[in-house]
Amino acid sequence: MLPIGRCPACGAQGTCEFRGIINDIPHFGETMESLVSCSRCKFKHADVMQLGEKEPVRYEFKICSEDDMMVRVIRSSTGAISLPELGVTVRPGPSSEGYISNVEGVLNRVEDVVRISVKKADPTRQRNAKIKLKKIDEIKQGKFRAKLIIMDPCGHSVIVDKRAKKRKLTKKEIAELEIT
Ligand SMILES: [Zn+2]
């Protein structure tokens, strides 16, 4: 635990702490999970980032089977997630958190985003959301194949699997990610 000078949420001095855990991901490198928390206002922010050299990166992985649910995914707070077959994109925002999970965990989080975003929506959008949720279910069962794409201009996110296609982000892609 390291004290942080000033809490980013309430501004109090000496009540906020930083904790970092370094994980060694086989064939990949070191990843740091971090948690900032304030004992005064209960502010918490979790994140995860790659250590070492980084460049703007895009990972693409085709989810083909139930076994693919176990593929490890590291999503940093700067990573955008998209499932083009579903028309879903989860862009990073000021409150987005980083996490180490797997494909199933990412799909669960996307489900939550879809559910929350249509809570007060009109019937058409509600219907579309139901279709998306059903497709996510089918992806989990290996009945529907879909691509999972993660784009991270800071290079902190990873899909840890040999079949994942990795390339550098183009300048255009980086510019588009910055417009949020
Ligand atoms: Zn605070």
PDB file of C-alpha atoms and ligand atoms in Angstrom:
ATOM      1  CA  MET A   1       0.000   0.000   0.000  1.00  0.00           C
ATOM      2  CA  LEU A   2       1.269   3.411  -0.988  1.00  0.00           C
ATOM      3  CA  PRO A   3      -0.344   6.606   0.204  1.00  0.00           C
ATOM      4  CA  ILE A   4      -1.478   9.014  -2.504  1.00  0.00           C
ATOM      5  CA  GLY A   5      -1.150  12.729  -1.777  1.00  0.00           C
ATOM      6  CA  ARG A   6      -4.680  13.747  -2.516  1.00  0.00           C
ATOM      7  CA  CYS A   7      -7.838  11.715  -3.206  1.00  0.00           C
ATOM      8  CA  PRO A   8      -8.931  12.241  -6.852  1.00  0.00           C
ATOM      9  CA  ALA A   9     -12.581  12.057  -5.757  1.00  0.00           C
ATOM     10  CA  CYS A  10     -12.960  13.985  -2.479  1.00  0.00           C
ATOM     11  CA  GLY A  11      -9.619  15.837  -2.445  1.00  0.00           C
ATOM     12  CA  ALA A  12      -8.772  14.802   1.129  1.00  0.00           C
ATOM     13  CA  GLN A  13      -5.113  14.438   2.089  1.00  0.00           C
ATOM     14  CA  GLY A  14      -3.670  11.129   3.248  1.00  0.00           C
ATOM     15  CA  THR A  15      -6.846   9.035   3.096  1.00  0.00           C
ATOM     16  CA  CYS A  16      -6.210   7.533  -0.328  1.00  0.00           C
ATOM     17  CA  GLU A  17      -4.010   4.513  -1.011  1.00  0.00           C
ATOM     18  CA  PHE A  18      -2.616   2.714  -4.035  1.00  0.00           C
ATOM     19  CA  ARG A  19      -2.112  -1.032  -4.199  1.00  0.00           C
ATOM     20  CA  GLY A  20      -0.445  -2.806  -7.102  1.00  0.00           C
ATOM     21  CA  ILE A  21      -0.101  -6.527  -7.806  1.00  0.00           C
ATOM     22  CA  ILE A  22       2.221  -7.742 -10.553  1.00  0.00           C
ATOM     23  CA  ASN A  23       1.216 -10.903 -12.410  1.00  0.00           C
ATOM     24  CA  ASP A  24       3.452 -12.775 -14.794  1.00  0.00           C
ATOM     25  CA  ILE A  25       1.355 -13.963 -17.750  1.00  0.00           C
ATOM     26  CA  PRO A  26       3.073 -16.941 -19.445  1.00  0.00           C
ATOM     27  CA  HIS A  27       4.403 -16.211 -22.982  1.00  0.00           C
ATOM     28  CA  PHE A  28       3.314 -12.672 -22.601  1.00  0.00           C
ATOM     29  CA  GLY A  29       4.968 -10.673 -19.863  1.00  0.00           C
ATOM     30  CA  GLU A  30       4.134  -8.780 -16.765  1.00  0.00           C
ATOM     31  CA  THR A  31       0.825  -7.188 -15.998  1.00  0.00           C
ATOM     32  CA  MET A  32       0.037  -4.921 -13.103  1.00  0.00           C
ATOM     33  CA  GLU A  33      -3.357  -4.880 -11.433  1.00  0.00           C
ATOM     34  CA  SER A  34      -3.950  -1.762  -9.424  1.00  0.00           C
ATOM     35  CA  LEU A  35      -6.484  -0.485  -6.976  1.00  0.00           C
ATOM     36  CA  VAL A  36      -6.831   3.058  -5.724  1.00  0.00           C
ATOM     37  CA  SER A  37      -9.117   3.434  -2.714  1.00  0.00           C
ATOM     38  CA  CYS A  38     -10.038   6.212  -0.320  1.00  0.00           C
ATOM     39  CA  SER A  39     -11.062   5.467   3.261  1.00  0.00           C
ATOM     40  CA  ARG A  40     -12.854   8.801   3.577  1.00  0.00           C
ATOM     41  CA  CYS A  41     -15.223   8.883   0.576  1.00  0.00           C
ATOM     42  CA  LYS A  42     -15.034   5.163  -0.369  1.00  0.00           C
ATOM     43  CA  PHE A  43     -13.784   6.051  -3.862  1.00  0.00           C
ATOM     44  CA  LYS A  44     -12.398   2.983  -5.638  1.00  0.00           C
ATOM     45  CA  HIS A  45     -10.819   2.536  -9.020  1.00  0.00           C
ATOM     46  CA  ALA A  46      -9.458  -0.734 -10.351  1.00  0.00           C
ATOM     47  CA  ASP A  47      -7.289  -1.012 -13.421  1.00  0.00           C
ATOM     48  CA  VAL A  48      -4.836  -3.275 -15.164  1.00  0.00           C
ATOM     49  CA  MET A  49      -1.929  -2.477 -17.443  1.00  0.00           C
ATOM     50  CA  GLN A  50       0.937  -4.118 -19.275  1.00  0.00           C
ATOM     51  CA  LEU A  51       4.451  -3.413 -18.134  1.00  0.00           C
ATOM     52  CA  GLY A  52       7.263  -2.983 -20.609  1.00  0.00           C
ATOM     53  CA  GLU A  53       7.107  -1.695 -24.160  1.00  0.00           C
ATOM     54  CA  LYS A  54       3.711  -0.738 -25.486  1.00  0.00           C
ATOM     55  CA  GLU A  55       2.267   0.474 -28.726  1.00  0.00           C
ATOM     56  CA  PRO A  56      -1.297   1.179 -29.856  1.00  0.00           C
ATOM     57  CA  VAL A  57      -2.716  -2.265 -30.422  1.00  0.00           C
ATOM     58  CA  ARG A  58      -5.659  -4.090 -31.960  1.00  0.00           C
ATOM     59  CA  TYR A  59      -6.495  -7.707 -31.142  1.00  0.00           C
ATOM     60  CA  GLU A  60      -9.023  -9.742 -33.055  1.00  0.00           C
ATOM     61  CA  PHE A  61     -10.195 -13.142 -31.908  1.00  0.00           C
ATOM     62  CA  LYS A  62     -12.830 -15.371 -33.486  1.00  0.00           C
ATOM     63  CA  ILE A  63     -14.919 -17.025 -30.788  1.00  0.00           C
ATOM     64  CA  CYS A  64     -15.744 -20.465 -32.162  1.00  0.00           C
ATOM     65  CA  SER A  65     -16.561 -22.803 -29.290  1.00  0.00           C
ATOM     66  CA  GLU A  66     -17.506 -23.159 -25.671  1.00  0.00           C
ATOM     67  CA  ASP A  67     -13.820 -23.806 -24.893  1.00  0.00           C
ATOM     68  CA  ASP A  68     -12.999 -20.330 -26.156  1.00  0.00           C
ATOM     69  CA  MET A  69     -14.814 -18.924 -23.102  1.00  0.00           C
ATOM     70  CA  MET A  70     -11.649 -19.722 -21.130  1.00  0.00           C
ATOM     71  CA  VAL A  71      -9.319 -17.627 -23.316  1.00  0.00           C
ATOM     72  CA  ARG A  72      -7.719 -15.010 -21.128  1.00  0.00           C
ATOM     73  CA  VAL A  73      -8.476 -11.363 -21.753  1.00  0.00           C
ATOM     74  CA  ILE A  74      -6.835  -8.377 -20.137  1.00  0.00           C
ATOM     75  CA  ARG A  75      -8.878  -5.277 -20.608  1.00  0.00           C
ATOM     76  CA  SER A  76      -7.336  -2.035 -19.465  1.00  0.00           C
ATOM     77  CA  SER A  77      -9.440   1.039 -18.750  1.00  0.00           C
ATOM     78  CA  THR A  78      -8.168   2.453 -22.074  1.00  0.00           C
ATOM     79  CA  GLY A  79      -9.314  -0.521 -24.178  1.00  0.00           C
ATOM     80  CA  ALA A  80     -12.418  -0.432 -26.400  1.00  0.00           C
ATOM     81  CA  ILE A  81     -14.252  -3.718 -26.866  1.00  0.00           C
ATOM     82  CA  SER A  82     -16.356  -4.529 -29.880  1.00  0.00           C
ATOM     83  CA  LEU A  83     -18.388  -7.431 -31.184  1.00  0.00           C
ATOM     84  CA  PRO A  84     -19.085  -6.390 -34.800  1.00  0.00           C
ATOM     85  CA  GLU A  85     -21.488  -9.284 -35.507  1.00  0.00           C
ATOM     86  CA  LEU A  86     -23.688  -7.928 -32.717  1.00  0.00           C
ATOM     87  CA  GLY A  87     -23.191  -4.268 -33.476  1.00  0.00           C
ATOM     88  CA  VAL A  88     -21.885  -3.724 -29.953  1.00  0.00           C
ATOM     89  CA  THR A  89     -19.001  -1.464 -28.976  1.00  0.00           C
ATOM     90  CA  VAL A  90     -18.017  -0.675 -25.404  1.00  0.00           C
ATOM     91  CA  ARG A  91     -15.847   2.428 -25.441  1.00  0.00           C
ATOM     92  CA  PRO A  92     -13.693   3.402 -22.523  1.00  0.00           C
ATOM     93  CA  GLY A  93     -15.018   6.266 -20.429  1.00  0.00           C
ATOM     94  CA  PRO A  94     -13.801   8.208 -17.411  1.00  0.00           C
ATOM     95  CA  SER A  95     -15.289   5.623 -15.053  1.00  0.00           C
ATOM     96  CA  SER A  96     -14.338   2.479 -16.989  1.00  0.00           C
ATOM     97  CA  GLU A  97     -12.361  -0.079 -15.069  1.00  0.00           C
ATOM     98  CA  GLY A  98      -9.662  -2.467 -16.119  1.00  0.00           C
ATOM     99  CA  TYR A  99      -9.834  -6.174 -15.353  1.00  0.00           C
ATOM    100  CA  ILE A 100      -8.212  -9.536 -15.993  1.00  0.00           C
ATOM    101  CA  SER A 101     -10.816 -12.025 -17.094  1.00  0.00           C
ATOM    102  CA  ASN A 102     -11.622 -14.401 -19.943  1.00  0.00           C
ATOM    103  CA  VAL A 103     -13.868 -14.299 -23.017  1.00  0.00           C
ATOM    104  CA  GLU A 104     -16.864 -15.384 -20.945  1.00  0.00           C
ATOM    105  CA  GLY A 105     -16.230 -12.615 -18.427  1.00  0.00           C
ATOM    106  CA  VAL A 106     -16.061 -10.046 -21.230  1.00  0.00           C
ATOM    107  CA  LEU A 107     -19.345 -11.340 -22.663  1.00  0.00           C
ATOM    108  CA  ASN A 108     -20.966 -11.088 -19.212  1.00  0.00           C
ATOM    109  CA  ARG A 109     -19.870  -7.479 -18.944  1.00  0.00           C
ATOM    110  CA  VAL A 110     -21.129  -6.699 -22.454  1.00  0.00           C
ATOM    111  CA  GLU A 111     -24.471  -8.251 -21.446  1.00  0.00           C
ATOM    112  CA  ASP A 112     -24.637  -5.898 -18.469  1.00  0.00           C
ATOM    113  CA  VAL A 113     -23.897  -2.895 -20.695  1.00  0.00           C
ATOM    114  CA  VAL A 114     -26.644  -3.917 -23.159  1.00  0.00           C
ATOM    115  CA  ARG A 115     -29.127  -4.441 -20.296  1.00  0.00           C
ATOM    116  CA  ILE A 116     -28.369  -1.122 -18.610  1.00  0.00           C
ATOM    117  CA  SER A 117     -28.396   0.881 -21.855  1.00  0.00           C
ATOM    118  CA  VAL A 118     -31.972  -0.108 -22.755  1.00  0.00           C
ATOM    119  CA  LYS A 119     -33.601   0.049 -19.334  1.00  0.00           C
ATOM    120  CA  LYS A 120     -35.663   3.082 -20.257  1.00  0.00           C
ATOM    121  CA  ALA A 121     -35.548   2.677 -24.038  1.00  0.00           C
ATOM    122  CA  ASP A 122     -38.426   2.469 -26.496  1.00  0.00           C
ATOM    123  CA  PRO A 123     -39.885  -0.942 -27.515  1.00  0.00           C
ATOM    124  CA  THR A 124     -37.831  -1.179 -30.733  1.00  0.00           C
ATOM    125  CA  ARG A 125     -34.539  -0.763 -28.904  1.00  0.00           C
ATOM    126  CA  GLN A 126     -35.704  -3.177 -26.212  1.00  0.00           C
ATOM    127  CA  ARG A 127     -36.425  -5.756 -28.904  1.00  0.00           C
ATOM    128  CA  ASN A 128     -32.986  -5.242 -30.488  1.00  0.00           C
ATOM    129  CA  ALA A 129     -31.355  -5.626 -27.103  1.00  0.00           C
ATOM    130  CA  LYS A 130     -33.195  -8.941 -26.556  1.00  0.00           C
ATOM    131  CA  ILE A 131     -31.851 -10.216 -29.878  1.00  0.00           C
ATOM    132  CA  LYS A 132     -28.324  -9.187 -28.870  1.00  0.00           C
ATOM    133  CA  LEU A 133     -28.623 -10.906 -25.490  1.00  0.00           C
ATOM    134  CA  LYS A 134     -29.856 -14.097 -27.166  1.00  0.00           C
ATOM    135  CA  LYS A 135     -26.894 -14.004 -29.580  1.00  0.00           C
ATOM    136  CA  ILE A 136     -24.474 -13.547 -26.667  1.00  0.00           C
ATOM    137  CA  ASP A 137     -25.981 -16.675 -25.122  1.00  0.00           C
ATOM    138  CA  GLU A 138     -25.449 -18.564 -28.371  1.00  0.00           C
ATOM    139  CA  ILE A 139     -21.834 -17.361 -28.565  1.00  0.00           C
ATOM    140  CA  LYS A 140     -21.247 -18.728 -25.051  1.00  0.00           C
ATOM    141  CA  GLN A 141     -22.609 -22.116 -26.139  1.00  0.00           C
ATOM    142  CA  GLY A 142     -20.467 -22.150 -29.276  1.00  0.00           C
ATOM    143  CA  LYS A 143     -23.564 -21.999 -31.505  1.00  0.00           C
ATOM    144  CA  PHE A 144     -22.850 -18.578 -32.964  1.00  0.00           C
ATOM    145  CA  ARG A 145     -19.408 -17.485 -34.090  1.00  0.00           C
ATOM    146  CA  ALA A 146     -18.442 -13.916 -33.467  1.00  0.00           C
ATOM    147  CA  LYS A 147     -15.335 -11.802 -33.481  1.00  0.00           C
ATOM    148  CA  LEU A 148     -14.090 -10.124 -30.347  1.00  0.00           C
ATOM    149  CA  ILE A 149     -12.006  -7.037 -31.037  1.00  0.00           C
ATOM    150  CA  ILE A 150     -10.080  -5.001 -28.491  1.00  0.00           C
ATOM    151  CA  MET A 151      -8.453  -1.739 -29.503  1.00  0.00           C
ATOM    152  CA  ASP A 152      -6.209   0.003 -27.031  1.00  0.00           C
ATOM    153  CA  PRO A 153      -4.359   3.189 -27.990  1.00  0.00           C
ATOM    154  CA  CYS A 154      -2.157   2.769 -24.896  1.00  0.00           C
ATOM    155  CA  GLY A 155      -1.369  -0.886 -25.651  1.00  0.00           C
ATOM    156  CA  HIS A 156      -2.390  -2.106 -22.204  1.00  0.00           C
ATOM    157  CA  SER A 157      -5.040  -4.633 -23.266  1.00  0.00           C
ATOM    158  CA  VAL A 158      -4.445  -8.170 -24.534  1.00  0.00           C
ATOM    159  CA  ILE A 159      -6.232 -11.270 -25.763  1.00  0.00           C
ATOM    160  CA  VAL A 160      -3.874 -14.006 -24.615  1.00  0.00           C
ATOM    161  CA  ASP A 161      -4.229 -16.711 -27.273  1.00  0.00           C
ATOM    162  CA  LYS A 162      -2.074 -17.789 -30.218  1.00  0.00           C
ATOM    163  CA  ARG A 163      -5.073 -17.560 -32.561  1.00  0.00           C
ATOM    164  CA  ALA A 164      -5.692 -13.917 -31.706  1.00  0.00           C
ATOM    165  CA  LYS A 165      -4.566 -11.626 -34.509  1.00  0.00           C
ATOM    166  CA  LYS A 166      -2.526  -8.717 -33.262  1.00  0.00           C
ATOM    167  CA  ARG A 167      -1.566  -5.608 -35.167  1.00  0.00           C
ATOM    168  CA  LYS A 168      -0.741  -1.979 -34.565  1.00  0.00           C
ATOM    169  CA  LEU A 169      -3.630   0.468 -34.613  1.00  0.00           C
ATOM    170  CA  THR A 170      -3.727   2.833 -37.583  1.00  0.00           C
ATOM    171  CA  LYS A 171      -3.641   6.580 -37.039  1.00  0.00           C
ATOM    172  CA  LYS A 172      -7.258   6.764 -38.229  1.00  0.00           C
ATOM    173  CA  GLU A 173      -8.358   4.133 -35.691  1.00  0.00           C
ATOM    174  CA  ILE A 174      -6.570   5.950 -32.895  1.00  0.00           C
ATOM    175  CA  ALA A 175      -8.250   9.219 -33.879  1.00  0.00           C
ATOM    176  CA  GLU A 176     -11.661   7.532 -33.891  1.00  0.00           C
ATOM    177  CA  LEU A 177     -11.071   6.052 -30.445  1.00  0.00           C
ATOM    178  CA  GLU A 178     -10.235   9.461 -29.088  1.00  0.00           C
ATOM    179  CA  ILE A 179     -13.598  10.888 -30.178  1.00  0.00           C
ATOM    180  CA  THR A 180     -15.770   9.736 -27.299  1.00  0.00           C
TER     181      THR A 180
HETATM  182 ZN    ZN B   1     -11.740  10.390  -1.136  1.00  0.00          ZN
END
